[in-house]
Short mmCIF file of C-alpha atoms in Angstrom, two decimals:
data_model
loop_
_atom_site.label_atom_id
_atom_site.label_comp_id
_atom_site.label_asym_id
_atom_site.label_seq_id
_atom_site.Cartn_x
_atom_site.Cartn_y
_atom_site.Cartn_z
CA GLY A 1 114.58 95.27 122.78
CA GLU A 2 114.86 98.65 121.13
CA ASN A 3 118.05 99.60 119.28
CA VAL A 4 118.80 103.17 118.17
CA GLU A 5 121.50 104.05 115.67
CA GLN A 6 122.66 107.66 115.31
CA HIS A 7 124.70 109.31 112.54
CA PRO A 8 127.03 111.03 112.14
CA SER A 9 129.14 110.63 115.26
CA THR A 10 130.78 114.01 114.68
CA LEU A 11 129.60 117.00 112.68
CA SER A 12 131.46 120.20 111.99
CA VAL A 13 129.57 123.10 110.46
CA GLN A 14 130.23 126.73 109.73
CA GLU A 15 128.31 129.24 111.79
CA GLY A 16 125.05 130.06 110.07
CA ASP A 17 124.85 126.77 108.19
CA SER A 18 122.38 123.99 108.97
CA ALA A 19 123.09 120.76 110.81
CA VAL A 20 121.21 117.50 110.41
CA ILE A 21 121.47 114.45 112.65
CA LYS A 22 119.72 111.20 111.76
CA CYS A 23 118.55 108.30 113.90
CA THR A 24 116.97 104.96 113.13
CA TYR A 25 115.12 102.73 115.57
CA SER A 26 114.23 99.07 115.49
CA ASP A 27 111.01 98.68 117.51
CA SER A 28 107.99 99.75 115.48
CA ALA A 29 105.98 100.05 118.72
CA SER A 30 108.09 102.99 119.96
CA ASN A 31 105.97 106.12 120.11
CA TYR A 32 108.07 108.84 121.72
CA PHE A 33 111.30 110.32 120.35
CA PRO A 34 113.15 112.98 122.34
CA TRP A 35 116.38 114.77 121.57
CA TYR A 36 118.81 115.75 124.31
CA LYS A 37 121.67 118.24 124.26
CA GLN A 38 124.67 117.72 126.50
CA GLU A 39 127.16 120.56 126.83
CA LEU A 40 130.65 119.75 128.02
CA GLY A 41 130.61 118.66 131.66
CA LYS A 42 126.88 119.19 132.04
CA ARG A 43 123.79 117.06 132.27
CA PRO A 44 121.76 116.13 129.17
CA GLN A 45 118.74 118.37 128.70
CA LEU A 46 115.68 117.88 126.54
CA ILE A 47 115.56 120.25 123.57
CA ILE A 48 112.68 118.85 121.55
CA ASP A 49 110.56 115.73 121.35
CA ILE A 50 108.01 114.22 119.00
CA ARG A 51 105.31 111.61 119.33
CA SER A 52 104.47 109.00 116.73
CA ASN A 53 101.20 110.65 115.73
CA VAL A 54 103.07 113.71 114.44
CA GLY A 55 105.34 113.90 111.41
CA GLU A 56 107.17 117.11 112.18
CA LYS A 57 107.66 119.53 115.05
CA LYS A 58 109.46 122.83 115.11
CA ASP A 59 110.72 125.10 117.87
CA GLN A 60 112.50 128.22 116.66
CA ARG A 61 115.75 127.07 115.02
CA ILE A 62 115.32 123.38 115.72
CA ALA A 63 112.97 120.90 114.15
CA VAL A 64 112.44 117.17 114.26
CA THR A 65 110.94 114.98 111.57
CA LEU A 66 109.67 111.44 111.98
CA ASN A 67 109.13 108.76 109.35
CA LYS A 68 107.33 105.89 111.06
CA THR A 69 107.30 103.68 108.00
CA ALA A 70 111.06 103.85 107.61
CA LYS A 71 111.59 104.00 111.37
CA HIS A 72 113.84 107.00 111.32
CA PHE A 73 113.78 110.51 112.73
CA SER A 74 116.02 113.51 112.29
CA LEU A 75 117.04 116.67 114.10
CA HIS A 76 117.51 119.82 112.06
CA ILE A 77 119.27 122.90 113.40
CA THR A 78 119.16 125.97 111.20
CA GLU A 79 121.32 129.10 111.39
CA THR A 80 123.76 127.39 113.71
CA GLN A 81 125.50 129.42 116.39
CA PRO A 82 128.62 128.66 118.47
CA GLU A 83 126.42 127.90 121.49
CA ASP A 84 124.91 125.01 119.53
CA SER A 85 128.24 123.19 119.95
CA ALA A 86 127.50 120.17 122.13
CA VAL A 87 126.77 116.46 122.00
CA TYR A 88 123.26 115.62 120.84
CA PHE A 89 121.51 112.36 121.67
CA CYS A 90 118.41 110.93 120.13
CA ALA A 91 116.27 108.42 122.00
CA ALA A 92 113.24 106.22 121.51
CA SER A 93 110.68 104.91 123.95
CA LEU A 94 107.36 103.15 124.27
CA ALA A 95 105.75 105.78 126.43
CA GLY A 96 102.57 105.37 128.44
CA ILE A 97 102.81 101.61 128.74
CA LYS A 98 103.69 100.64 132.27
CA ALA A 99 105.06 97.23 131.32
CA ALA A 100 107.61 98.93 129.06
CA GLY A 101 108.92 100.98 131.94
CA ASN A 102 109.07 104.24 129.97
CA LYS A 103 112.66 103.40 129.25
CA LEU A 104 114.59 105.64 126.92
CA THR A 105 116.99 103.89 124.54
CA PHE A 106 119.63 106.34 123.40
CA GLY A 107 121.64 106.63 120.24
CA GLY A 108 125.41 106.88 120.42
CA GLY A 109 125.47 110.67 120.25
CA THR A 110 126.68 113.26 117.74
CA ARG A 111 129.34 115.75 118.66
CA VAL A 112 128.50 119.01 116.87
CA LEU A 113 131.11 121.71 116.46
CA VAL A 114 130.01 125.08 115.11
CA LYS A 115 132.97 127.02 113.75
CA PRO A 116 132.75 130.80 113.90
CA ASP B 1 119.83 123.68 139.64
CA GLY B 2 117.27 121.77 141.60
CA GLY B 3 115.12 118.76 141.09
CA ILE B 4 117.51 115.85 140.93
CA THR B 5 120.79 115.70 142.78
CA GLN B 6 123.64 113.24 142.47
CA SER B 7 126.53 112.89 144.87
CA PRO B 8 129.41 112.81 144.95
CA LYS B 9 130.50 114.54 141.77
CA TYR B 10 133.77 112.61 141.70
CA LEU B 11 134.41 109.21 143.25
CA PHE B 12 137.49 107.06 143.38
CA ARG B 13 137.33 103.34 144.02
CA LYS B 14 140.01 100.85 144.78
CA GLU B 15 140.02 97.45 143.16
CA GLY B 16 137.65 95.07 144.96
CA GLN B 17 135.64 97.76 146.72
CA ASN B 18 131.94 98.41 146.53
CA VAL B 19 130.87 102.03 146.21
CA THR B 20 127.43 103.63 146.34
CA LEU B 21 126.32 106.59 144.23
CA SER B 22 123.52 108.73 145.59
CA CYS B 23 120.56 110.05 143.63
CA GLU B 24 117.79 112.15 145.17
CA GLN B 25 114.86 113.91 143.47
CA ASN B 26 112.23 116.32 144.77
CA LEU B 27 110.12 116.35 141.59
CA ASN B 28 107.62 113.81 142.93
CA HIS B 29 108.47 111.56 139.99
CA ASP B 30 107.51 107.92 140.12
CA ALA B 31 110.19 106.62 137.76
CA MET B 32 113.95 106.77 138.25
CA TYR B 33 116.79 105.49 136.10
CA TRP B 34 120.54 104.93 136.14
CA TYR B 35 122.58 105.32 132.97
CA ARG B 36 126.24 104.78 132.29
CA GLN B 37 128.09 107.02 129.83
CA ASP B 38 131.47 106.06 128.44
CA PRO B 39 133.64 108.50 126.44
CA GLY B 40 132.29 109.01 122.94
CA GLN B 41 129.35 106.72 123.55
CA GLY B 42 125.70 107.03 124.27
CA LEU B 43 123.84 106.41 127.50
CA ARG B 44 123.27 102.81 128.45
CA LEU B 45 120.57 101.82 130.93
CA ILE B 46 121.75 100.01 134.08
CA TYR B 47 118.60 99.80 136.23
CA TYR B 48 115.24 101.50 136.43
CA SER B 49 112.42 101.76 138.91
CA GLN B 50 108.82 102.71 138.23
CA ILE B 51 107.62 102.66 141.81
CA VAL B 52 108.87 102.34 145.36
CA ASN B 53 110.16 98.88 146.30
CA ASP B 54 110.29 97.77 142.67
CA PHE B 55 113.07 97.92 140.09
CA GLN B 56 114.13 96.14 136.91
CA LYS B 57 117.42 95.41 135.19
CA GLY B 58 118.39 97.47 132.21
CA ASP B 59 120.77 96.51 129.42
CA ILE B 60 123.98 96.41 131.47
CA ALA B 61 122.94 95.47 135.04
CA GLU B 62 125.73 92.98 135.74
CA GLY B 63 127.97 94.16 138.58
CA TYR B 64 125.49 96.76 139.81
CA SER B 65 122.72 96.79 142.41
CA VAL B 66 120.03 99.30 143.39
CA SER B 67 117.33 99.88 145.95
CA ARG B 68 114.18 102.01 145.98
CA GLU B 69 113.03 102.27 149.57
CA LYS B 70 111.80 105.85 149.16
CA LYS B 71 110.19 107.62 146.22
CA GLU B 72 112.83 110.34 146.37
CA SER B 73 115.90 108.12 146.43
CA PHE B 74 117.45 105.58 144.05
CA PRO B 75 121.03 104.75 145.07
CA LEU B 76 123.30 102.70 142.82
CA THR B 77 125.98 100.37 144.19
CA VAL B 78 128.87 99.49 141.94
CA THR B 79 130.11 96.16 143.20
CA SER B 80 133.49 94.51 142.85
CA ALA B 81 131.89 92.23 140.25
CA GLN B 82 131.78 95.14 137.79
CA LYS B 83 135.01 94.63 135.87
CA ASN B 84 135.22 98.00 134.18
CA PRO B 85 133.47 100.53 136.41
CA THR B 86 135.32 103.68 135.35
CA ALA B 87 132.65 105.81 133.69
CA PHE B 88 130.30 108.75 134.07
CA TYR B 89 127.06 107.76 135.81
CA LEU B 90 123.84 109.67 135.26
CA CYS B 91 120.68 109.36 137.27
CA ALA B 92 117.36 110.49 135.81
CA SER B 93 113.73 110.70 136.82
CA SER B 94 110.48 111.05 134.91
CA PRO B 95 106.80 111.28 135.82
CA GLY B 96 106.19 107.71 134.73
CA PRO B 97 103.51 106.25 132.45
CA THR B 98 100.61 108.57 131.74
CA PRO B 99 97.36 107.95 129.85
CA GLY B 100 97.67 108.57 126.15
CA GLY B 101 101.41 108.11 126.11
CA ALA B 102 102.22 111.71 126.92
CA SER B 103 105.81 112.82 126.77
CA ILE B 104 108.01 111.36 129.44
CA GLU B 105 110.74 113.93 129.70
CA ALA B 106 113.63 112.57 131.70
CA PHE B 107 115.35 115.00 134.02
CA PHE B 108 118.99 114.22 134.63
CA GLY B 109 121.27 114.82 137.57
CA GLN B 110 124.71 116.36 137.18
CA GLY B 111 126.37 112.96 137.14
CA THR B 112 129.04 111.17 139.12
CA ARG B 113 132.41 110.43 137.56
CA LEU B 114 133.74 107.17 138.97
CA THR B 115 137.39 106.24 138.59
CA VAL B 116 139.07 103.03 139.67
CA VAL B 117 142.51 103.62 141.17
#
């Protein structure tokens, strides 16, 4: 089955700096890679996702890049703000194939702390 | 907050007891999932269901059971066979497989924190 590794496990940045979180996956068939943000005591929520036919996607201060050959993808947050402090999870899935169940395999999470 | 509701928010279980966590969604989603989250760790899949009356084991199904009698509901039972049940349990739903592999955003409930006493 799919295995997703996420690094670093904790990340402390100064407000205004950039933050980068990296994930690697094992199943070359995976075609959908979402990122979730989980604030303390709250449910995980999707912040951005990318499909395997796209190399990069951007939404305001966040962007995701995907390298299919190397089987890794990254989340980039620019101009970090205190409200970006949370735990971020990457995930991988074989989407659109019923037999695969649309299961999301998650990385271990990165706790991001933005210091004012 | 609407869409997917878990109850209770906090649950305490005595040794040897079975307990059932509720998960209900009104998003008309075909697929539903149960994840377990331990402190400082990622989400691990317990069970998932793509359609009513059908479900499959995830990566850590031992000691758990589920049912999917209605599209809206996917309850999880933590049995006495689960040796370390204290954790945060998250239920999620998604539209299910779509042509072309479109995004399958998973919507999560607020979670149930289970503690063994």
